[in-house]
PDB file of C-alpha atoms in Angstrom:
ATOM      1  CA  UNK A   1     -31.070   4.557  -0.250  1.00  0.00           C
ATOM      2  CA  UNK A   2     -27.442   4.950   0.810  1.00  0.00           C
ATOM      3  CA  UNK A   3     -27.575   1.800   2.966  1.00  0.00           C
ATOM      4  CA  UNK A   4     -29.116  -0.187   0.105  1.00  0.00           C
ATOM      5  CA  UNK A   5     -26.470   1.070  -2.354  1.00  0.00           C
ATOM      6  CA  UNK A   6     -23.588  -0.374  -0.324  1.00  0.00           C
ATOM      7  CA  UNK A   7     -25.370  -3.275   1.392  1.00  0.00           C
ATOM      8  CA  UNK A   8     -23.566  -6.012  -0.541  1.00  0.00           C
ATOM      9  CA  UNK A   9     -20.231  -4.327   0.154  1.00  0.00           C
ATOM     10  CA  UNK A  10     -20.763  -3.762   3.878  1.00  0.00           C
ATOM     11  CA  UNK A  11     -21.849  -7.396   4.185  1.00  0.00           C
ATOM     12  CA  UNK A  12     -18.187  -8.333   3.589  1.00  0.00           C
ATOM     13  CA  UNK A  13     -16.858  -8.872   7.148  1.00  0.00           C
ATOM     14  CA  UNK A  14     -13.627  -6.952   6.505  1.00  0.00           C
ATOM     15  CA  UNK A  15     -15.632  -3.917   5.307  1.00  0.00           C
ATOM     16  CA  UNK A  16     -18.737  -3.452   7.442  1.00  0.00           C
ATOM     17  CA  UNK A  17     -20.061  -0.052   8.460  1.00  0.00           C
ATOM     18  CA  UNK A  18     -16.653   1.065   9.771  1.00  0.00           C
ATOM     19  CA  UNK A  19     -14.951   0.274   6.478  1.00  0.00           C
ATOM     20  CA  UNK A  20     -17.681   2.034   4.522  1.00  0.00           C
ATOM     21  CA  UNK A  21     -17.236   5.117   6.705  1.00  0.00           C
ATOM     22  CA  UNK A  22     -13.499   5.094   5.880  1.00  0.00           C
ATOM     23  CA  UNK A  23     -14.275   4.893   2.164  1.00  0.00           C
ATOM     24  CA  UNK A  24     -16.780   7.743   2.417  1.00  0.00           C
ATOM     25  CA  UNK A  25     -14.166   9.959   4.083  1.00  0.00           C
ATOM     26  CA  UNK A  26     -11.352   9.057   1.647  1.00  0.00           C
ATOM     27  CA  UNK A  27      -9.872  11.018  -1.245  1.00  0.00           C
ATOM     28  CA  UNK A  28      -8.205   9.108  -4.084  1.00  0.00           C
ATOM     29  CA  UNK A  29      -6.180  10.626  -6.915  1.00  0.00           C
ATOM     30  CA  UNK A  30      -6.345   8.823 -10.269  1.00  0.00           C
ATOM     31  CA  UNK A  31      -3.794  10.000 -12.847  1.00  0.00           C
ATOM     32  CA  UNK A  32      -4.761   8.891 -16.332  1.00  0.00           C
ATOM     33  CA  UNK A  33      -8.403   8.470 -17.389  1.00  0.00           C
ATOM     34  CA  UNK A  34      -7.769   5.832 -20.030  1.00  0.00           C
ATOM     35  CA  UNK A  35      -7.962   2.062 -20.252  1.00  0.00           C
ATOM     36  CA  UNK A  36      -6.729   1.598 -16.672  1.00  0.00           C
ATOM     37  CA  UNK A  37      -8.244   4.696 -15.111  1.00  0.00           C
ATOM     38  CA  UNK A  38     -11.774   4.232 -16.451  1.00  0.00           C
ATOM     39  CA  UNK A  39     -12.546   0.888 -14.767  1.00  0.00           C
ATOM     40  CA  UNK A  40     -10.646   1.945 -11.645  1.00  0.00           C
ATOM     41  CA  UNK A  41     -12.800   5.072 -11.355  1.00  0.00           C
ATOM     42  CA  UNK A  42     -16.016   3.145 -12.022  1.00  0.00           C
ATOM     43  CA  UNK A  43     -15.320   0.723  -9.177  1.00  0.00           C
ATOM     44  CA  UNK A  44     -14.070   3.410  -6.787  1.00  0.00           C
ATOM     45  CA  UNK A  45     -17.214   5.457  -7.403  1.00  0.00           C
ATOM     46  CA  UNK A  46     -19.364   2.347  -7.064  1.00  0.00           C
ATOM     47  CA  UNK A  47     -17.649   1.574  -3.758  1.00  0.00           C
ATOM     48  CA  UNK A  48     -18.476   5.038  -2.417  1.00  0.00           C
ATOM     49  CA  UNK A  49     -15.002   6.568  -2.147  1.00  0.00           C
ATOM     50  CA  UNK A  50     -15.947  10.074  -1.030  1.00  0.00           C
ATOM     51  CA  UNK A  51     -13.746  12.237  -3.258  1.00  0.00           C
ATOM     52  CA  UNK A  52     -12.249  11.233  -6.605  1.00  0.00           C
ATOM     53  CA  UNK A  53      -9.645  13.568  -8.074  1.00  0.00           C
ATOM     54  CA  UNK A  54      -8.862  12.693 -11.694  1.00  0.00           C
ATOM     55  CA  UNK A  55      -6.021  14.082 -13.829  1.00  0.00           C
ATOM     56  CA  UNK A  56      -5.699  13.814 -17.616  1.00  0.00           C
ATOM     57  CA  UNK A  57      -5.028  16.450 -20.290  1.00  0.00           C
ATOM     58  CA  UNK A  58      -6.282  14.328 -23.220  1.00  0.00           C
ATOM     59  CA  UNK A  59      -9.536  14.320 -25.135  1.00  0.00           C
ATOM     60  CA  UNK A  60     -11.695  11.320 -26.054  1.00  0.00           C
ATOM     61  CA  UNK A  61     -10.983   9.771 -29.460  1.00  0.00           C
ATOM     62  CA  UNK A  62     -12.642   6.957 -31.402  1.00  0.00           C
ATOM     63  CA  UNK A  63      -9.714   4.585 -30.803  1.00  0.00           C
ATOM     64  CA  UNK A  64     -10.280   4.884 -27.027  1.00  0.00           C
ATOM     65  CA  UNK A  65     -13.757   3.416 -27.004  1.00  0.00           C
ATOM     66  CA  UNK A  66     -12.967  -0.313 -27.162  1.00  0.00           C
ATOM     67  CA  UNK A  67     -11.363  -0.204 -23.712  1.00  0.00           C
ATOM     68  CA  UNK A  68     -12.140   3.134 -22.013  1.00  0.00           C
ATOM     69  CA  UNK A  69     -15.491   2.218 -20.576  1.00  0.00           C
ATOM     70  CA  UNK A  70     -16.552   5.619 -19.233  1.00  0.00           C
ATOM     71  CA  UNK A  71     -16.934   7.092 -22.722  1.00  0.00           C
ATOM     72  CA  UNK A  72     -19.391   6.883 -25.627  1.00  0.00           C
ATOM     73  CA  UNK A  73     -19.212   8.148 -29.214  1.00  0.00           C
ATOM     74  CA  UNK A  74     -20.990  11.318 -28.133  1.00  0.00           C
ATOM     75  CA  UNK A  75     -17.969  12.122 -25.936  1.00  0.00           C
ATOM     76  CA  UNK A  76     -15.435  12.176 -28.797  1.00  0.00           C
ATOM     77  CA  UNK A  77     -13.544  15.472 -28.667  1.00  0.00           C
ATOM     78  CA  UNK A  78     -14.439  16.193 -25.020  1.00  0.00           C
ATOM     79  CA  UNK A  79     -11.897  16.400 -22.225  1.00  0.00           C
ATOM     80  CA  UNK A  80     -11.619  12.942 -20.708  1.00  0.00           C
ATOM     81  CA  UNK A  81     -11.832  14.196 -17.139  1.00  0.00           C
ATOM     82  CA  UNK A  82     -15.014  16.157 -17.849  1.00  0.00           C
ATOM     83  CA  UNK A  83     -16.736  13.294 -19.672  1.00  0.00           C
ATOM     84  CA  UNK A  84     -15.652  10.896 -16.924  1.00  0.00           C
ATOM     85  CA  UNK A  85     -16.948  13.175 -14.158  1.00  0.00           C
ATOM     86  CA  UNK A  86     -20.350  13.415 -15.858  1.00  0.00           C
ATOM     87  CA  UNK A  87     -20.582   9.637 -16.231  1.00  0.00           C
ATOM     88  CA  UNK A  88     -19.529   9.018 -12.625  1.00  0.00           C
ATOM     89  CA  UNK A  89     -22.016  11.579 -11.272  1.00  0.00           C
ATOM     90  CA  UNK A  90     -24.759   9.664 -13.068  1.00  0.00           C
ATOM     91  CA  UNK A  91     -23.550   6.487 -11.361  1.00  0.00           C
ATOM     92  CA  UNK A  92     -23.127   7.934  -7.867  1.00  0.00           C
ATOM     93  CA  UNK A  93     -24.158  11.585  -7.429  1.00  0.00           C
ATOM     94  CA  UNK A  94     -23.402  11.616  -3.695  1.00  0.00           C
ATOM     95  CA  UNK A  95     -19.624  11.739  -4.210  1.00  0.00           C
ATOM     96  CA  UNK A  96     -17.278  14.655  -4.900  1.00  0.00           C
ATOM     97  CA  UNK A  97     -15.503  14.670  -8.266  1.00  0.00           C
ATOM     98  CA  UNK A  98     -12.473  16.849  -8.952  1.00  0.00           C
ATOM     99  CA  UNK A  99     -11.579  16.764 -12.680  1.00  0.00           C
ATOM    100  CA  UNK A 100      -8.202  18.311 -13.546  1.00  0.00           C
ATOM    101  CA  UNK A 101      -7.568  18.681 -17.298  1.00  0.00           C
ATOM    102  CA  UNK A 102      -3.779  19.074 -16.954  1.00  0.00           C
ATOM    103  CA  UNK A 103      -0.676  17.014 -17.655  1.00  0.00           C
ATOM    104  CA  UNK A 104       1.041  15.513 -14.620  1.00  0.00           C
ATOM    105  CA  UNK A 105       4.444  17.152 -14.128  1.00  0.00           C
ATOM    106  CA  UNK A 106       6.901  17.387 -11.248  1.00  0.00           C
ATOM    107  CA  UNK A 107       5.798  20.988 -10.666  1.00  0.00           C
ATOM    108  CA  UNK A 108       2.147  19.911 -10.247  1.00  0.00           C
ATOM    109  CA  UNK A 109       2.600  16.554  -8.549  1.00  0.00           C
ATOM    110  CA  UNK A 110       2.821  17.717  -4.923  1.00  0.00           C
ATOM    111  CA  UNK A 111      -0.328  19.856  -5.137  1.00  0.00           C
ATOM    112  CA  UNK A 112      -2.315  17.088  -6.846  1.00  0.00           C
ATOM    113  CA  UNK A 113      -1.226  14.461  -4.304  1.00  0.00           C
ATOM    114  CA  UNK A 114      -1.889  16.780  -1.330  1.00  0.00           C
ATOM    115  CA  UNK A 115      -4.791  15.650   0.838  1.00  0.00           C
ATOM    116  CA  UNK A 116      -5.153  12.264  -0.876  1.00  0.00           C
ATOM    117  CA  UNK A 117      -5.142   8.942   0.944  1.00  0.00           C
ATOM    118  CA  UNK A 118      -4.145   6.770  -2.029  1.00  0.00           C
ATOM    119  CA  UNK A 119      -2.792   7.620  -5.502  1.00  0.00           C
ATOM    120  CA  UNK A 120      -3.473   5.491  -8.589  1.00  0.00           C
ATOM    121  CA  UNK A 121      -0.968   5.810 -11.432  1.00  0.00           C
ATOM    122  CA  UNK A 122      -2.970   4.817 -14.511  1.00  0.00           C
ATOM    123  CA  UNK A 123      -1.105   7.046 -16.973  1.00  0.00           C
ATOM    124  CA  UNK A 124       1.085   4.255 -18.414  1.00  0.00           C
ATOM    125  CA  UNK A 125       4.038   6.678 -18.631  1.00  0.00           C
ATOM    126  CA  UNK A 126       7.383   5.931 -17.017  1.00  0.00           C
ATOM    127  CA  UNK A 127       8.126   9.609 -16.394  1.00  0.00           C
ATOM    128  CA  UNK A 128       4.729  10.179 -14.779  1.00  0.00           C
ATOM    129  CA  UNK A 129       5.222   7.111 -12.574  1.00  0.00           C
ATOM    130  CA  UNK A 130       8.577   8.473 -11.373  1.00  0.00           C
ATOM    131  CA  UNK A 131       7.178  11.948 -10.685  1.00  0.00           C
ATOM    132  CA  UNK A 132       4.170  10.548  -8.823  1.00  0.00           C
ATOM    133  CA  UNK A 133       6.335   8.173  -6.808  1.00  0.00           C
ATOM    134  CA  UNK A 134       8.594  10.986  -5.620  1.00  0.00           C
ATOM    135  CA  UNK A 135       5.570  13.105  -4.681  1.00  0.00           C
ATOM    136  CA  UNK A 136       3.984  10.183  -2.793  1.00  0.00           C
ATOM    137  CA  UNK A 137       7.215   9.575  -0.868  1.00  0.00           C
ATOM    138  CA  UNK A 138       7.282  13.231   0.173  1.00  0.00           C
ATOM    139  CA  UNK A 139       3.602  13.170   1.177  1.00  0.00           C
ATOM    140  CA  UNK A 140       3.647   9.745   2.849  1.00  0.00           C
ATOM    141  CA  UNK A 141       0.917   8.394   0.557  1.00  0.00           C
ATOM    142  CA  UNK A 142       0.795   4.889  -0.984  1.00  0.00           C
ATOM    143  CA  UNK A 143       0.980   4.633  -4.772  1.00  0.00           C
ATOM    144  CA  UNK A 144      -0.695   1.906  -6.844  1.00  0.00           C
ATOM    145  CA  UNK A 145       0.823   1.739 -10.325  1.00  0.00           C
ATOM    146  CA  UNK A 146      -0.032  -0.519 -13.257  1.00  0.00           C
ATOM    147  CA  UNK A 147       0.835  -0.867 -16.931  1.00  0.00           C
ATOM    148  CA  UNK A 148      -0.192  -3.332 -19.633  1.00  0.00           C
ATOM    149  CA  UNK A 149       0.493  -3.967 -23.316  1.00  0.00           C
ATOM    150  CA  UNK A 150      -1.164  -6.738 -25.263  1.00  0.00           C
ATOM    151  CA  UNK A 151      -1.901  -9.240 -22.492  1.00  0.00           C
ATOM    152  CA  UNK A 152       1.260  -8.745 -20.414  1.00  0.00           C
ATOM    153  CA  UNK A 153       1.264  -6.337 -17.502  1.00  0.00           C
ATOM    154  CA  UNK A 154       2.402  -5.511 -14.016  1.00  0.00           C
ATOM    155  CA  UNK A 155       0.809  -3.908 -10.986  1.00  0.00           C
ATOM    156  CA  UNK A 156       2.279  -2.993  -7.629  1.00  0.00           C
ATOM    157  CA  UNK A 157       1.956  -0.834  -4.535  1.00  0.00           C
ATOM    158  CA  UNK A 158       4.796   1.564  -3.732  1.00  0.00           C
ATOM    159  CA  UNK A 159       5.772   4.314  -1.268  1.00  0.00           C
ATOM    160  CA  UNK A 160       4.600   4.928   2.334  1.00  0.00           C
ATOM    161  CA  UNK A 161       6.179   2.009   4.198  1.00  0.00           C
ATOM    162  CA  UNK A 162       7.457   0.583   0.889  1.00  0.00           C
ATOM    163  CA  UNK A 163      10.186   1.549  -1.605  1.00  0.00           C
ATOM    164  CA  UNK A 164       9.430   3.963  -4.431  1.00  0.00           C
ATOM    165  CA  UNK A 165       8.811   3.153  -8.076  1.00  0.00           C
ATOM    166  CA  UNK A 166      12.402   3.479  -9.311  1.00  0.00           C
ATOM    167  CA  UNK A 167      13.600   0.947  -6.733  1.00  0.00           C
ATOM    168  CA  UNK A 168      11.864  -1.670  -8.882  1.00  0.00           C
ATOM    169  CA  UNK A 169      11.969   0.035 -12.287  1.00  0.00           C
ATOM    170  CA  UNK A 170      15.238   2.022 -12.454  1.00  0.00           C
ATOM    171  CA  UNK A 171      15.305   2.050 -16.266  1.00  0.00           C
ATOM    172  CA  UNK A 172      12.939   3.207 -18.973  1.00  0.00           C
ATOM    173  CA  UNK A 173      10.895   0.223 -20.233  1.00  0.00           C
ATOM    174  CA  UNK A 174      11.270  -1.204 -23.733  1.00  0.00           C
ATOM    175  CA  UNK A 175       9.815   1.110 -26.394  1.00  0.00           C
ATOM    176  CA  UNK A 176       6.170   0.244 -27.016  1.00  0.00           C
ATOM    177  CA  UNK A 177       2.723   1.777 -26.721  1.00  0.00           C
ATOM    178  CA  UNK A 178      -0.903   0.742 -27.016  1.00  0.00           C
ATOM    179  CA  UNK A 179      -0.891   2.186 -30.540  1.00  0.00           C
ATOM    180  CA  UNK A 180       2.082   0.053 -31.641  1.00  0.00           C
ATOM    181  CA  UNK A 181       1.791  -3.107 -29.508  1.00  0.00           C
ATOM    182  CA  UNK A 182      -1.981  -3.160 -29.094  1.00  0.00           C
ATOM    183  CA  UNK A 183      -4.035  -4.013 -26.022  1.00  0.00           C
ATOM    184  CA  UNK A 184      -7.184  -6.032 -25.383  1.00  0.00           C
ATOM    185  CA  UNK A 185     -10.037  -4.239 -23.650  1.00  0.00           C
ATOM    186  CA  UNK A 186     -10.804  -6.969 -21.076  1.00  0.00           C
ATOM    187  CA  UNK A 187      -7.103  -7.269 -20.203  1.00  0.00           C
ATOM    188  CA  UNK A 188      -6.660  -3.596 -19.437  1.00  0.00           C
ATOM    189  CA  UNK A 189     -10.043  -3.558 -17.688  1.00  0.00           C
ATOM    190  CA  UNK A 190      -8.896  -6.373 -15.424  1.00  0.00           C
ATOM    191  CA  UNK A 191      -5.846  -4.393 -14.370  1.00  0.00           C
ATOM    192  CA  UNK A 192      -7.906  -1.254 -13.807  1.00  0.00           C
ATOM    193  CA  UNK A 193     -10.303  -3.160 -11.560  1.00  0.00           C
ATOM    194  CA  UNK A 194      -7.296  -4.645  -9.749  1.00  0.00           C
ATOM    195  CA  UNK A 195      -6.005  -1.123  -9.094  1.00  0.00           C
ATOM    196  CA  UNK A 196      -9.344  -0.193  -7.492  1.00  0.00           C
ATOM    197  CA  UNK A 197      -9.248  -3.369  -5.387  1.00  0.00           C
ATOM    198  CA  UNK A 198      -5.755  -2.529  -4.085  1.00  0.00           C
ATOM    199  CA  UNK A 199      -6.917   1.012  -3.292  1.00  0.00           C
ATOM    200  CA  UNK A 200      -9.823  -0.376  -1.238  1.00  0.00           C
ATOM    201  CA  UNK A 201      -7.438  -2.724   0.591  1.00  0.00           C
ATOM    202  CA  UNK A 202      -5.298   0.258   1.566  1.00  0.00           C
ATOM    203  CA  UNK A 203      -8.199   2.507   2.536  1.00  0.00           C
ATOM    204  CA  UNK A 204      -9.873   0.031   4.875  1.00  0.00           C
ATOM    205  CA  UNK A 205      -6.670  -1.737   6.047  1.00  0.00           C
ATOM    206  CA  UNK A 206      -7.867  -4.996   4.550  1.00  0.00           C
ATOM    207  CA  UNK A 207      -5.147  -7.628   5.178  1.00  0.00           C
ATOM    208  CA  UNK A 208      -2.695  -8.558   3.892  1.00  0.00           C
ATOM    209  CA  UNK A 209      -1.016  -5.206   3.295  1.00  0.00           C
ATOM    210  CA  UNK A 210      -0.158  -5.069  -0.446  1.00  0.00           C
ATOM    211  CA  UNK A 211       2.668  -2.533  -0.052  1.00  0.00           C
ATOM    212  CA  UNK A 212       6.067  -3.671  -1.257  1.00  0.00           C
ATOM    213  CA  UNK A 213       4.693  -6.255  -3.667  1.00  0.00           C
ATOM    214  CA  UNK A 214       4.347  -6.320  -7.440  1.00  0.00           C
ATOM    215  CA  UNK A 215       2.528  -8.839  -9.595  1.00  0.00           C
ATOM    216  CA  UNK A 216       3.620  -9.628 -13.133  1.00  0.00           C
ATOM    217  CA  UNK A 217       0.844 -11.136 -15.217  1.00  0.00           C
ATOM    218  CA  UNK A 218       0.653 -12.941 -18.539  1.00  0.00           C
ATOM    219  CA  UNK A 219      -3.071 -13.043 -19.189  1.00  0.00           C
ATOM    220  CA  UNK A 220      -2.603 -15.004 -22.404  1.00  0.00           C
ATOM    221  CA  UNK A 221      -1.145 -17.916 -20.437  1.00  0.00           C
ATOM    222  CA  UNK A 222      -3.026 -17.223 -17.208  1.00  0.00           C
ATOM    223  CA  UNK A 223       0.175 -16.725 -15.185  1.00  0.00           C
ATOM    224  CA  UNK A 224       0.511 -14.386 -12.185  1.00  0.00           C
ATOM    225  CA  UNK A 225       3.877 -14.033 -10.456  1.00  0.00           C
ATOM    226  CA  UNK A 226       4.107 -12.066  -7.174  1.00  0.00           C
ATOM    227  CA  UNK A 227       7.417 -10.378  -6.353  1.00  0.00           C
ATOM    228  CA  UNK A 228       8.289  -8.800  -2.990  1.00  0.00           C
ATOM    229  CA  UNK A 229      10.499  -5.700  -3.102  1.00  0.00           C
ATOM    230  CA  UNK A 230      10.419  -4.386   0.457  1.00  0.00           C
ATOM    231  CA  UNK A 231      14.235  -4.493   0.604  1.00  0.00           C
ATOM    232  CA  UNK A 232      14.774  -2.628  -2.674  1.00  0.00           C
ATOM    233  CA  UNK A 233      16.393   0.825  -2.620  1.00  0.00           C
ATOM    234  CA  UNK A 234      16.722   3.916  -4.808  1.00  0.00           C
ATOM    235  CA  UNK A 235      19.813   5.167  -2.945  1.00  0.00           C
ATOM    236  CA  UNK A 236      22.378   4.333  -5.653  1.00  0.00           C
ATOM    237  CA  UNK A 237      20.340   5.485  -8.636  1.00  0.00           C
ATOM    238  CA  UNK A 238      21.464   8.506 -10.710  1.00  0.00           C
ATOM    239  CA  UNK A 239      19.600  11.823 -10.452  1.00  0.00           C
ATOM    240  CA  UNK A 240      16.294  12.072 -12.288  1.00  0.00           C
ATOM    241  CA  UNK A 241      15.535  15.054 -14.527  1.00  0.00           C
ATOM    242  CA  UNK A 242      12.320  16.900 -13.731  1.00  0.00           C
ATOM    243  CA  UNK A 243       9.309  16.177 -15.941  1.00  0.00           C
ATOM    244  CA  UNK A 244       7.924  19.344 -17.546  1.00  0.00           C
ATOM    245  CA  UNK A 245       5.019  20.418 -19.729  1.00  0.00           C
ATOM    246  CA  UNK A 246       5.352  23.043 -22.459  1.00  0.00           C
ATOM    247  CA  UNK A 247       3.891  25.718 -20.183  1.00  0.00           C
ATOM    248  CA  UNK A 248       6.664  25.052 -17.640  1.00  0.00           C
ATOM    249  CA  UNK A 249       9.392  26.290 -20.014  1.00  0.00           C
ATOM    250  CA  UNK A 250      11.088  29.424 -18.651  1.00  0.00           C
ATOM    251  CA  UNK A 251      12.693  32.243 -20.697  1.00  0.00           C
ATOM    252  CA  UNK A 252      16.210  31.229 -19.582  1.00  0.00           C
ATOM    253  CA  UNK A 253      15.822  27.553 -20.516  1.00  0.00           C
ATOM    254  CA  UNK A 254      17.728  25.964 -23.397  1.00  0.00           C
ATOM    255  CA  UNK A 255      15.358  23.515 -25.105  1.00  0.00           C
ATOM    256  CA  UNK A 256      16.827  20.786 -27.316  1.00  0.00           C
ATOM    257  CA  UNK A 257      14.453  18.686 -29.440  1.00  0.00           C
ATOM    258  CA  UNK A 258      15.891  15.175 -29.859  1.00  0.00           C
ATOM    259  CA  UNK A 259      13.153  13.943 -32.209  1.00  0.00           C
ATOM    260  CA  UNK A 260      13.531  13.152 -35.904  1.00  0.00           C
ATOM    261  CA  UNK A 261      12.747  15.810 -38.538  1.00  0.00           C
ATOM    262  CA  UNK A 262       9.502  13.955 -39.353  1.00  0.00           C
ATOM    263  CA  UNK A 263       8.378  14.039 -35.711  1.00  0.00           C
ATOM    264  CA  UNK A 264       9.295  17.709 -35.373  1.00  0.00           C
ATOM    265  CA  UNK A 265       7.354  18.615 -38.503  1.00  0.00           C
ATOM    266  CA  UNK A 266       4.244  16.768 -37.299  1.00  0.00           C
ATOM    267  CA  UNK A 267       4.306  18.231 -33.772  1.00  0.00           C
ATOM    268  CA  UNK A 268       6.545  21.322 -33.578  1.00  0.00           C
ATOM    269  CA  UNK A 269       8.367  22.531 -30.457  1.00  0.00           C
ATOM    270  CA  UNK A 270       8.854  26.251 -31.213  1.00  0.00           C
ATOM    271  CA  UNK A 271      12.266  27.736 -30.442  1.00  0.00           C
ATOM    272  CA  UNK A 272      13.991  24.430 -29.752  1.00  0.00           C
ATOM    273  CA  UNK A 273      17.507  23.576 -30.878  1.00  0.00           C
ATOM    274  CA  UNK A 274      18.252  20.216 -32.489  1.00  0.00           C
ATOM    275  CA  UNK A 275      21.568  19.508 -30.728  1.00  0.00           C
ATOM    276  CA  UNK A 276      22.961  20.176 -27.249  1.00  0.00           C
ATOM    277  CA  UNK A 277      25.245  23.249 -27.398  1.00  0.00           C
ATOM    278  CA  UNK A 278      28.654  23.175 -25.727  1.00  0.00           C
ATOM    279  CA  UNK A 279      27.669  25.927 -23.290  1.00  0.00           C
ATOM    280  CA  UNK A 280      24.284  25.993 -21.555  1.00  0.00           C
ATOM    281  CA  UNK A 281      24.018  28.935 -19.151  1.00  0.00           C
ATOM    282  CA  UNK A 282      20.694  27.972 -17.552  1.00  0.00           C
ATOM    283  CA  UNK A 283      18.516  24.898 -17.324  1.00  0.00           C
ATOM    284  CA  UNK A 284      18.776  22.360 -20.140  1.00  0.00           C
ATOM    285  CA  UNK A 285      15.432  20.917 -21.292  1.00  0.00           C
ATOM    286  CA  UNK A 286      15.642  17.761 -23.412  1.00  0.00           C
ATOM    287  CA  UNK A 287      12.537  17.035 -25.466  1.00  0.00           C
ATOM    288  CA  UNK A 288      11.361  13.880 -27.250  1.00  0.00           C
ATOM    289  CA  UNK A 289       8.119  11.937 -27.680  1.00  0.00           C
ATOM    290  CA  UNK A 290       8.108   9.675 -24.606  1.00  0.00           C
ATOM    291  CA  UNK A 291      11.129  10.839 -22.603  1.00  0.00           C
ATOM    292  CA  UNK A 292      13.253   7.775 -23.465  1.00  0.00           C
ATOM    293  CA  UNK A 293      15.719   9.627 -25.682  1.00  0.00           C
ATOM    294  CA  UNK A 294      15.797  12.576 -23.314  1.00  0.00           C
ATOM    295  CA  UNK A 295      16.698  10.390 -20.309  1.00  0.00           C
ATOM    296  CA  UNK A 296      19.394   8.592 -22.327  1.00  0.00           C
ATOM    297  CA  UNK A 297      20.908  11.933 -23.325  1.00  0.00           C
ATOM    298  CA  UNK A 298      20.701  13.255 -19.755  1.00  0.00           C
ATOM    299  CA  UNK A 299      22.602  10.355 -18.170  1.00  0.00           C
ATOM    300  CA  UNK A 300      26.122  11.240 -19.423  1.00  0.00           C
ATOM    301  CA  UNK A 301      25.473  14.923 -18.727  1.00  0.00           C
ATOM    302  CA  UNK A 302      24.615  14.089 -15.115  1.00  0.00           C
ATOM    303  CA  UNK A 303      27.714  11.862 -14.908  1.00  0.00           C
ATOM    304  CA  UNK A 304      29.861  14.824 -15.930  1.00  0.00           C
ATOM    305  CA  UNK A 305      28.074  17.244 -13.575  1.00  0.00           C
ATOM    306  CA  UNK A 306      25.568  15.770 -11.041  1.00  0.00           C
ATOM    307  CA  UNK A 307      24.444  19.279 -10.049  1.00  0.00           C
ATOM    308  CA  UNK A 308      23.514  20.320 -13.571  1.00  0.00           C
ATOM    309  CA  UNK A 309      19.918  21.524 -13.997  1.00  0.00           C
ATOM    310  CA  UNK A 310      18.294  19.186 -16.542  1.00  0.00           C
ATOM    311  CA  UNK A 311      14.614  18.638 -17.280  1.00  0.00           C
ATOM    312  CA  UNK A 312      12.655  16.434 -19.657  1.00  0.00           C
ATOM    313  CA  UNK A 313       9.776  17.411 -21.923  1.00  0.00           C
ATOM    314  CA  UNK A 314       7.699  14.475 -23.251  1.00  0.00           C
ATOM    315  CA  UNK A 315       5.807  15.870 -26.238  1.00  0.00           C
ATOM    316  CA  UNK A 316       3.861  12.739 -27.155  1.00  0.00           C
ATOM    317  CA  UNK A 317       2.812  11.952 -30.699  1.00  0.00           C
ATOM    318  CA  UNK A 318       0.468  13.884 -33.020  1.00  0.00           C
ATOM    319  CA  UNK A 319      -3.205  13.015 -32.652  1.00  0.00           C
TER     320      UNK A 319
END
């Protein structure tokens, strides 16, 4: 039964029985079980990757279903990682699934990356990409990261014999989200499948090595532009504030909520100030929806004092 399951895959000369054995022994971390993560997980499970660790704190909603192919209407309200694990077990029960219903933060990143052979960043969050990249550099693990809005996207392979994420993307991207800019299901599915393909390349050493290369794609026009970044560097970039979750806030922290009154009313951050005080005795935590405003506010503070303890809290938007 096992041989029959993978027979078409092992027939590929670059895979064979040796490649299948590597896949069976591999552990892959997928952060974000959404439009990118769902197809990536489906193809990784179909390929027989032995252990799939998935991280996402969100629950399934109706607006997810047009592109997040692991879920059905019956899953609405369930944790994404739990619904995904059930669906993947039905597809391939011989694998190990490790659902983690938590938000990815700097404090959690090292433990979640530990023991993994490849990490897939499917969270479509700049702050998460930066935190994962730093953790992958420390662990010596390659990172595949992708993002897409509408029909324009990018995908690349970073870390472990290649520069990290901020070497290519030092600045927060233009403000947009799937909710505001929209996204087509087949477009995001294509990128998710591409992420799984790059992961397989890395796991079985299928040439050419994709590390240090990014592809920018305009699916509307059918254009794909490869860009090499092996000589890029993060050495001259400013410090990066740590990414936190609400549960990471400590009693001595000073939390400043940079959102508008309307945003604060819809999704409160209890105990937060609305402006940075002149004196901050402990760690300063800057909160906003995506982290964009927090990073912009942190930059001059770091310029004045590079050793200052600053963290970012991305609160998201109300459901």
